[in-house]
mmCIF file of C-alpha atoms in Angstrom:
data_model
loop_
_atom_site.group_PDB
_atom_site.id
_atom_site.type_symbol
_atom_site.label_atom_id
_atom_site.label_comp_id
_atom_site.label_asym_id
_atom_site.label_seq_id
_atom_site.Cartn_x
_atom_site.Cartn_y
_atom_site.Cartn_z
ATOM 1 C CA MET A 1 125.645 290.222 -2.122
ATOM 2 C CA VAL A 2 125.688 288.515 -5.543
ATOM 3 C CA TYR A 3 129.044 288.160 -7.183
ATOM 4 C CA ASP A 4 130.023 287.196 -10.809
ATOM 5 C CA ALA A 5 132.872 284.821 -10.659
ATOM 6 C CA CYS A 6 135.206 283.852 -13.503
ATOM 7 C CA VAL A 7 137.566 280.850 -12.884
ATOM 8 C CA GLU A 8 140.103 280.285 -15.351
ATOM 9 C CA VAL A 9 141.485 276.791 -15.224
ATOM 10 C CA LYS A 10 144.757 276.258 -16.647
ATOM 11 C CA LEU A 11 147.356 273.460 -16.784
ATOM 12 C CA ARG A 12 150.276 274.002 -14.250
ATOM 13 C CA GLU A 13 153.519 275.180 -15.543
ATOM 14 C CA GLY A 14 155.699 272.117 -16.877
ATOM 15 C CA ILE A 15 152.607 270.068 -17.668
ATOM 16 C CA ALA A 16 152.690 269.298 -21.381
ATOM 17 C CA ASP A 17 149.747 270.703 -23.224
ATOM 18 C CA PRO A 18 148.925 268.786 -26.344
ATOM 19 C CA GLN A 19 146.088 271.197 -27.464
ATOM 20 C CA GLY A 20 148.387 274.230 -27.011
ATOM 21 C CA SER A 21 151.209 272.660 -29.032
ATOM 22 C CA THR A 22 148.887 271.553 -31.829
ATOM 23 C CA ILE A 23 147.457 275.079 -32.146
ATOM 24 C CA GLU A 24 150.936 276.538 -31.996
ATOM 25 C CA LYS A 25 151.900 274.396 -35.034
ATOM 26 C CA ALA A 26 148.667 275.447 -36.717
ATOM 27 C CA THR A 27 149.422 279.221 -36.427
ATOM 28 C CA ALA A 28 152.727 278.661 -38.087
ATOM 29 C CA ASN A 29 151.300 276.721 -40.804
ATOM 30 C CA LEU A 30 148.666 279.402 -41.366
ATOM 31 C CA GLY A 31 151.326 282.086 -41.911
ATOM 32 C CA PHE A 32 151.240 283.804 -38.451
ATOM 33 C CA SER A 33 154.576 283.942 -37.300
ATOM 34 C CA GLY A 34 156.019 284.494 -33.939
ATOM 35 C CA ILE A 35 153.314 282.923 -31.816
ATOM 36 C CA THR A 36 154.828 280.865 -29.063
ATOM 37 C CA ASN A 37 153.910 279.373 -25.657
ATOM 38 C CA VAL A 38 150.292 278.733 -26.641
ATOM 39 C CA ARG A 39 148.495 277.155 -23.644
ATOM 40 C CA VAL A 40 144.840 276.040 -23.604
ATOM 41 C CA GLY A 41 142.588 276.346 -20.563
ATOM 42 C CA LYS A 42 138.995 276.887 -19.829
ATOM 43 C CA CYS A 43 136.852 279.595 -18.210
ATOM 44 C CA ILE A 44 134.041 278.838 -15.967
ATOM 45 C CA ARG A 45 131.682 281.702 -15.163
ATOM 46 C CA PHE A 46 128.946 281.618 -12.556
ATOM 47 C CA GLN A 47 127.295 283.842 -9.818
ATOM 48 C CA ILE A 48 127.741 283.290 -6.117
ATOM 49 C CA GLU A 49 125.888 284.741 -3.223
ATOM 50 C CA ALA A 50 128.187 285.688 -0.221
ATOM 51 C CA GLU A 51 128.273 288.049 2.718
ATOM 52 C CA ASP A 52 131.336 289.858 1.342
ATOM 53 C CA ASP A 53 134.484 289.547 -1.082
ATOM 54 C CA GLN A 54 136.370 287.652 1.388
ATOM 55 C CA GLU A 55 133.642 284.994 1.909
ATOM 56 C CA ALA A 56 133.108 284.687 -1.822
ATOM 57 C CA ASN A 57 136.786 284.287 -2.438
ATOM 58 C CA ASN A 58 136.971 281.659 0.090
ATOM 59 C CA ILE A 59 134.123 279.561 -1.184
ATOM 60 C CA VAL A 60 135.364 279.836 -4.799
ATOM 61 C CA THR A 61 138.974 278.867 -3.800
ATOM 62 C CA GLU A 62 137.481 275.808 -1.956
ATOM 63 C CA LEU A 63 135.319 274.952 -5.049
ATOM 64 C CA CYS A 64 138.279 275.028 -7.156
ATOM 65 C CA ASN A 65 140.511 272.951 -5.026
ATOM 66 C CA SER A 66 137.808 270.340 -4.429
ATOM 67 C CA PHE A 67 136.025 270.222 -7.893
ATOM 68 C CA LEU A 68 136.776 272.616 -10.705
ATOM 69 C CA THR A 69 140.445 271.774 -11.053
ATOM 70 C CA ASN A 70 142.596 268.620 -10.674
ATOM 71 C CA PRO A 71 145.529 270.023 -8.498
ATOM 72 C CA VAL A 72 147.711 267.314 -9.896
ATOM 73 C CA ILE A 73 147.787 269.059 -13.364
ATOM 74 C CA GLU A 74 145.773 272.300 -13.202
ATOM 75 C CA GLU A 75 145.533 275.542 -11.333
ATOM 76 C CA ALA A 76 142.886 278.205 -11.151
ATOM 77 C CA VAL A 77 142.900 282.008 -11.504
ATOM 78 C CA ILE A 78 139.944 283.470 -9.782
ATOM 79 C CA GLU A 79 138.268 286.691 -10.497
ATOM 80 C CA ILE A 80 135.296 287.923 -8.488
ATOM 81 C CA GLN A 81 133.319 291.168 -8.664
ATOM 82 C CA VAL A 82 130.032 292.319 -7.483
ATOM 83 C CA ALA A 83 127.363 291.441 -10.093
ATOM 84 C CA GLY A 84 126.227 294.273 -12.120
ATOM 85 C CA MET B 1 138.253 233.325 -5.619
ATOM 86 C CA SER B 2 136.620 236.682 -5.483
ATOM 87 C CA HIS B 3 133.136 235.234 -6.600
ATOM 88 C CA ASN B 4 131.134 238.357 -6.161
ATOM 89 C CA VAL B 5 132.441 241.216 -8.217
ATOM 90 C CA GLY B 6 130.739 244.406 -8.277
ATOM 91 C CA VAL B 7 130.822 246.331 -11.605
ATOM 92 C CA VAL B 8 129.908 249.963 -10.965
ATOM 93 C CA VAL B 9 127.623 251.704 -13.568
ATOM 94 C CA PHE B 10 127.585 255.380 -13.730
ATOM 95 C CA PRO B 11 125.349 257.342 -16.135
ATOM 96 C CA GLY B 12 127.529 257.220 -19.238
ATOM 97 C CA SER B 13 129.550 253.964 -18.487
ATOM 98 C CA ASN B 14 129.487 251.869 -21.669
ATOM 99 C CA CYS B 15 131.900 248.753 -20.875
ATOM 100 C CA GLU B 16 130.066 247.287 -17.923
ATOM 101 C CA LYS B 17 128.425 244.458 -19.967
ATOM 102 C CA ASP B 18 131.917 243.540 -21.541
ATOM 103 C CA ALA B 19 133.354 243.384 -18.116
ATOM 104 C CA MET B 20 130.411 241.374 -16.806
ATOM 105 C CA GLU B 21 130.744 238.916 -19.803
ATOM 106 C CA ALA B 22 134.576 238.420 -19.377
ATOM 107 C CA LEU B 23 134.288 238.094 -15.562
ATOM 108 C CA ALA B 24 131.550 235.527 -15.740
ATOM 109 C CA ASP B 25 133.532 233.614 -18.333
ATOM 110 C CA LEU B 26 136.270 233.408 -16.064
ATOM 111 C CA GLY B 27 134.051 231.876 -13.263
ATOM 112 C CA ALA B 28 133.286 234.993 -11.233
ATOM 113 C CA ARG B 29 129.617 236.036 -10.379
ATOM 114 C CA PRO B 30 129.589 239.706 -11.521
ATOM 115 C CA HIS B 31 126.664 241.976 -10.691
ATOM 116 C CA LEU B 32 126.083 245.664 -11.390
ATOM 117 C CA LEU B 33 126.314 248.273 -8.636
ATOM 118 C CA TRP B 34 124.406 251.570 -9.332
ATOM 119 C CA HIS B 35 126.602 254.577 -8.804
ATOM 120 C CA ALA B 36 123.935 256.307 -6.662
ATOM 121 C CA ASP B 37 123.910 253.461 -4.138
ATOM 122 C CA ASN B 38 126.227 253.969 -1.304
ATOM 123 C CA ALA B 39 126.350 250.073 -0.570
ATOM 124 C CA LEU B 40 128.599 247.618 -2.297
ATOM 125 C CA GLN B 41 126.314 244.632 -1.126
ATOM 126 C CA GLY B 42 128.989 242.452 0.066
ATOM 127 C CA VAL B 43 131.076 242.172 -3.096
ATOM 128 C CA ASP B 44 134.708 240.731 -2.848
ATOM 129 C CA ALA B 45 136.123 243.041 -5.419
ATOM 130 C CA VAL B 46 135.071 246.009 -7.545
ATOM 131 C CA VAL B 47 135.508 246.819 -11.145
ATOM 132 C CA ILE B 48 134.884 250.487 -12.390
ATOM 133 C CA PRO B 49 134.483 249.825 -16.147
ATOM 134 C CA GLY B 50 135.095 252.125 -19.066
ATOM 135 C CA GLY B 51 132.889 254.784 -20.608
ATOM 136 C CA PHE B 52 132.227 258.437 -20.068
ATOM 137 C CA ALA B 53 130.880 258.567 -16.569
ATOM 138 C CA HIS B 54 128.641 261.637 -16.302
ATOM 139 C CA GLY B 55 129.552 262.610 -19.945
ATOM 140 C CA ASP B 56 133.329 263.256 -18.710
ATOM 141 C CA TYR B 57 131.963 266.839 -18.113
ATOM 142 C CA LEU B 58 134.536 269.235 -16.541
ATOM 143 C CA ARG B 59 137.241 266.318 -16.703
ATOM 144 C CA PRO B 60 136.933 262.490 -16.869
ATOM 145 C CA GLY B 61 136.068 261.243 -13.460
ATOM 146 C CA ALA B 62 135.510 264.816 -11.923
ATOM 147 C CA ILE B 63 131.915 264.327 -11.300
ATOM 148 C CA ALA B 64 131.914 260.537 -10.855
ATOM 149 C CA ARG B 65 134.230 260.808 -7.764
ATOM 150 C CA PHE B 66 131.446 262.365 -6.047
ATOM 151 C CA SER B 67 128.895 259.558 -6.664
ATOM 152 C CA PRO B 68 127.698 257.848 -3.421
ATOM 153 C CA ALA B 69 129.236 254.473 -4.461
ATOM 154 C CA MET B 70 132.659 256.073 -4.473
ATOM 155 C CA GLU B 71 132.470 256.646 -0.652
ATOM 156 C CA ALA B 72 131.738 253.029 -0.209
ATOM 157 C CA ILE B 73 134.620 252.037 -2.762
ATOM 158 C CA ILE B 74 137.089 254.393 -1.049
ATOM 159 C CA ASP B 75 136.369 252.572 2.283
ATOM 160 C CA PHE B 76 136.471 249.220 0.689
ATOM 161 C CA ALA B 77 139.979 250.084 -0.865
ATOM 162 C CA ASN B 78 141.352 251.496 2.267
ATOM 163 C CA ASP B 79 140.331 248.235 3.953
ATOM 164 C CA GLY B 80 142.371 246.381 1.423
ATOM 165 C CA GLY B 81 139.611 245.270 -0.937
ATOM 166 C CA PRO B 82 140.585 244.772 -4.612
ATOM 167 C CA VAL B 83 139.501 247.615 -6.928
ATOM 168 C CA LEU B 84 140.193 247.767 -10.571
ATOM 169 C CA GLY B 85 139.662 250.735 -12.881
ATOM 170 C CA ILE B 86 139.691 250.181 -16.514
ATOM 171 C CA CYS B 87 140.077 253.263 -18.930
ATOM 172 C CA ASN B 88 137.418 255.756 -17.702
ATOM 173 C CA GLY B 89 137.613 253.738 -14.358
ATOM 174 C CA PHE B 90 141.322 254.496 -14.199
ATOM 175 C CA GLN B 91 140.471 258.103 -14.533
ATOM 176 C CA VAL B 92 137.833 257.933 -11.904
ATOM 177 C CA LEU B 93 140.277 256.371 -9.391
ATOM 178 C CA THR B 94 142.933 259.120 -9.949
ATOM 179 C CA GLU B 95 140.236 261.888 -9.514
ATOM 180 C CA ALA B 96 139.026 260.087 -6.400
ATOM 181 C CA GLY B 97 142.685 260.047 -5.050
ATOM 182 C CA LEU B 98 142.879 256.307 -4.874
ATOM 183 C CA LEU B 99 145.675 256.334 -7.402
ATOM 184 C CA PRO B 100 148.172 259.075 -7.946
ATOM 185 C CA GLY B 101 148.680 261.161 -10.981
ATOM 186 C CA ALA B 102 146.184 262.213 -13.692
ATOM 187 C CA LEU B 103 145.235 261.274 -17.247
ATOM 188 C CA GLN B 104 145.510 263.948 -19.962
ATOM 189 C CA LYS B 105 144.497 264.237 -23.539
ATOM 190 C CA ASN B 106 146.703 262.079 -25.758
ATOM 191 C CA ALA B 107 149.711 263.611 -27.210
ATOM 192 C CA GLY B 108 148.714 264.198 -30.851
ATOM 193 C CA LEU B 109 145.074 264.708 -29.945
ATOM 194 C CA LYS B 110 143.846 261.642 -31.598
ATOM 195 C CA PHE B 111 141.167 259.257 -30.123
ATOM 196 C CA LEU B 112 143.179 255.961 -30.164
ATOM 197 C CA CYS B 113 141.184 252.758 -30.776
ATOM 198 C CA LYS B 114 143.645 249.827 -31.605
ATOM 199 C CA GLU B 115 145.441 246.906 -30.157
ATOM 200 C CA VAL B 116 148.627 247.664 -28.398
ATOM 201 C CA GLU B 117 151.352 245.545 -26.605
ATOM 202 C CA ILE B 118 151.983 246.073 -23.034
ATOM 203 C CA ARG B 119 154.518 244.713 -20.852
ATOM 204 C CA VAL B 120 154.106 243.366 -17.256
ATOM 205 C CA GLU B 121 156.544 245.149 -15.045
ATOM 206 C CA THR B 122 155.681 243.443 -11.865
ATOM 207 C CA THR B 123 153.629 240.615 -10.610
ATOM 208 C CA ASN B 124 153.075 242.249 -7.267
ATOM 209 C CA SER B 125 149.630 243.687 -7.707
ATOM 210 C CA VAL B 126 146.045 242.377 -7.683
ATOM 211 C CA LEU B 127 145.996 242.690 -11.469
ATOM 212 C CA THR B 128 149.286 240.811 -12.384
ATOM 213 C CA ASN B 129 149.880 238.308 -9.846
ATOM 214 C CA MET B 130 149.171 235.381 -12.145
ATOM 215 C CA ALA B 131 151.197 236.869 -15.073
ATOM 216 C CA HIS B 132 155.023 236.829 -15.249
ATOM 217 C CA GLU B 133 157.333 239.752 -15.208
ATOM 218 C CA GLY B 134 158.290 240.824 -18.779
ATOM 219 C CA GLN B 135 155.258 239.119 -20.287
ATOM 220 C CA ILE B 136 153.936 241.027 -23.331
ATOM 221 C CA LEU B 137 150.241 241.165 -23.768
ATOM 222 C CA ARG B 138 148.129 242.238 -26.713
ATOM 223 C CA ILE B 139 145.235 244.231 -25.534
ATOM 224 C CA PRO B 140 143.066 247.132 -27.146
ATOM 225 C CA ILE B 141 143.105 250.689 -26.040
ATOM 226 C CA ASN B 142 140.099 252.939 -26.646
ATOM 227 C CA HIS B 143 140.737 256.515 -25.464
ATOM 228 C CA PHE B 144 141.264 260.046 -25.878
ATOM 229 C CA GLU B 145 142.629 260.990 -22.438
ATOM 230 C CA GLY B 146 144.983 258.232 -21.539
ATOM 231 C CA ASN B 147 148.254 260.252 -21.432
ATOM 232 C CA PHE B 148 149.278 259.568 -17.789
ATOM 233 C CA THR B 149 151.049 262.395 -16.060
ATOM 234 C CA CYS B 150 152.257 263.181 -12.618
ATOM 235 C CA THR B 151 154.927 265.275 -10.737
ATOM 236 C CA GLU B 152 158.588 264.183 -10.880
ATOM 237 C CA GLU B 153 158.361 263.316 -7.272
ATOM 238 C CA THR B 154 155.279 260.936 -7.798
ATOM 239 C CA LEU B 155 157.058 259.404 -10.796
ATOM 240 C CA ILE B 156 160.206 258.588 -8.608
ATOM 241 C CA GLU B 157 157.926 257.308 -5.862
ATOM 242 C CA LEU B 158 156.049 255.007 -8.379
ATOM 243 C CA GLN B 159 159.221 253.839 -9.671
ATOM 244 C CA GLU B 160 160.938 253.277 -6.316
ATOM 245 C CA LYS B 161 157.841 251.348 -4.943
ATOM 246 C CA GLU B 162 157.411 249.300 -8.176
ATOM 247 C CA GLN B 163 153.765 250.751 -8.618
ATOM 248 C CA ILE B 164 154.202 250.956 -12.404
ATOM 249 C CA ILE B 165 152.734 247.595 -13.284
ATOM 250 C CA LEU B 166 152.219 247.720 -17.024
ATOM 251 C CA THR B 167 154.042 249.764 -19.629
ATOM 252 C CA TYR B 168 153.399 250.232 -23.456
ATOM 253 C CA THR B 169 156.142 248.697 -25.632
ATOM 254 C CA GLU B 170 155.474 251.482 -27.991
ATOM 255 C CA ASN B 171 154.034 254.704 -26.326
ATOM 256 C CA PRO B 172 150.808 255.418 -28.109
ATOM 257 C CA ASN B 173 149.684 258.624 -26.248
ATOM 258 C CA GLY B 174 152.594 260.387 -24.688
ATOM 259 C CA SER B 175 152.105 258.794 -21.183
ATOM 260 C CA ILE B 176 154.920 259.525 -18.878
ATOM 261 C CA ALA B 177 157.409 256.488 -18.568
ATOM 262 C CA ASN B 178 155.306 254.620 -21.177
ATOM 263 C CA ILE B 179 152.883 253.894 -18.246
ATOM 264 C CA ALA B 180 149.584 251.927 -19.133
ATOM 265 C CA GLY B 181 148.743 250.926 -15.591
ATOM 266 C CA ILE B 182 149.695 251.485 -12.001
ATOM 267 C CA CYS B 183 148.750 250.255 -8.532
ATOM 268 C CA ASN B 184 148.472 252.065 -5.191
ATOM 269 C CA ALA B 185 151.057 251.493 -2.284
ATOM 270 C CA GLY B 186 148.792 248.841 -0.942
ATOM 271 C CA ARG B 187 148.816 247.107 -4.329
ATOM 272 C CA ASN B 188 145.064 246.328 -4.021
ATOM 273 C CA VAL B 189 143.876 249.214 -6.279
ATOM 274 C CA VAL B 190 144.848 249.207 -9.924
ATOM 275 C CA GLY B 191 144.199 251.286 -12.864
ATOM 276 C CA LEU B 192 144.866 250.713 -16.513
ATOM 277 C CA MET B 193 144.029 252.291 -19.818
ATOM 278 C CA PRO B 194 144.004 249.214 -21.999
ATOM 279 C CA HIS B 195 140.693 247.049 -21.856
ATOM 280 C CA PRO B 196 141.610 243.574 -20.664
ATOM 281 C CA GLU B 197 137.810 242.651 -20.887
ATOM 282 C CA ARG B 198 137.952 243.067 -24.511
ATOM 283 C CA ALA B 199 140.682 240.505 -25.002
ATOM 284 C CA CYS B 200 139.282 237.509 -23.290
ATOM 285 C CA HIS B 201 138.042 235.421 -26.121
ATOM 286 C CA SER B 202 139.823 234.210 -29.253
ATOM 287 C CA LEU B 203 136.738 235.689 -31.289
ATOM 288 C CA LEU B 204 138.005 239.000 -30.244
ATOM 289 C CA GLY B 205 141.589 238.614 -31.541
ATOM 290 C CA SER B 206 143.369 238.139 -28.361
ATOM 291 C CA ILE B 207 142.995 236.228 -25.106
ATOM 292 C CA ASP B 208 145.902 238.148 -23.338
ATOM 293 C CA GLY B 209 143.388 240.121 -21.018
ATOM 294 C CA ARG B 210 142.489 236.958 -19.292
ATOM 295 C CA VAL B 211 145.550 236.640 -17.174
ATOM 296 C CA LEU B 212 144.959 239.966 -15.775
ATOM 297 C CA LEU B 213 141.313 239.464 -14.989
ATOM 298 C CA GLU B 214 142.192 235.841 -13.654
ATOM 299 C CA SER B 215 144.771 237.504 -11.351
ATOM 300 C CA PHE B 216 142.086 239.875 -10.141
ATOM 301 C CA ILE B 217 139.506 237.419 -9.273
ATOM 302 C CA GLN B 218 141.566 234.324 -8.482
ATOM 303 C CA GLY B 219 144.864 235.673 -7.273
ATOM 304 C CA GLU B 220 146.302 235.015 -3.909
ATOM 305 C CA HIS B 221 144.609 238.084 -2.360
ATOM 306 C CA ALA B 222 141.209 236.435 -3.353
ATOM 307 C CA LYS B 223 141.850 233.288 -1.453
ATOM 308 C CA VAL B 224 140.026 233.873 1.689
#
């Protein structure tokens, strides 16, 4: 099976986000009021071949832990669905 | 003295020649080690220089840590060998797990390129053993991601075990506890964001980096 994977890499809660706070300040300066808690992450999309959902999930989780995130400051949200 | 110092070159490293020049000037015999070679060629010490290893893609150091040379460096470090990571080299060492914490984008999101003052917090490390505690050094920084961060538990451990070896007198980048450089628990692996190799000749405006590199190549640990 081929799966589409989307990994959202985001900073862990409590880790300061200089990009997020700069963007937040800019929104206010541009006249957009009420925007708070801006956090910046990244999205990594790819396809993966695996026997089933479980295997695809396991591989992507391992990939995130060993490479796509730095667990000291980041965490991943994984979304996997059959490629279509 | 650690006569033979290996300076690791990754695609995208750009401070290896500065490091070679400074180390040679201090009496060492530096030579370049290519990142794809899993052999340290019998060197007595290893320097991972500044730059943008593998383009800093994904995160600084994230790809470099998987280079074959890193396997050999991890073994070397675990056997007590002196390893110094400067700037991008510091980032590589944290990614490789040889040093705790991580380096984030600077608070204020500015690329910083200027001389700063750093304070020697402890002389108990391979980088500071010939300096004196409280010594103030003027050394340039040149980075975008030098904002050291770690969990509170890690910070407490770094403080209790006196692994914070260098701090900024005026924090330029948001680094937690003003940290400019740390060492591992064995005190043989050190990482710092400032560039001592760029402060080793009066023509460059400061010679304050010399005491650090001298410590690294001539200190007690190097007398075998």
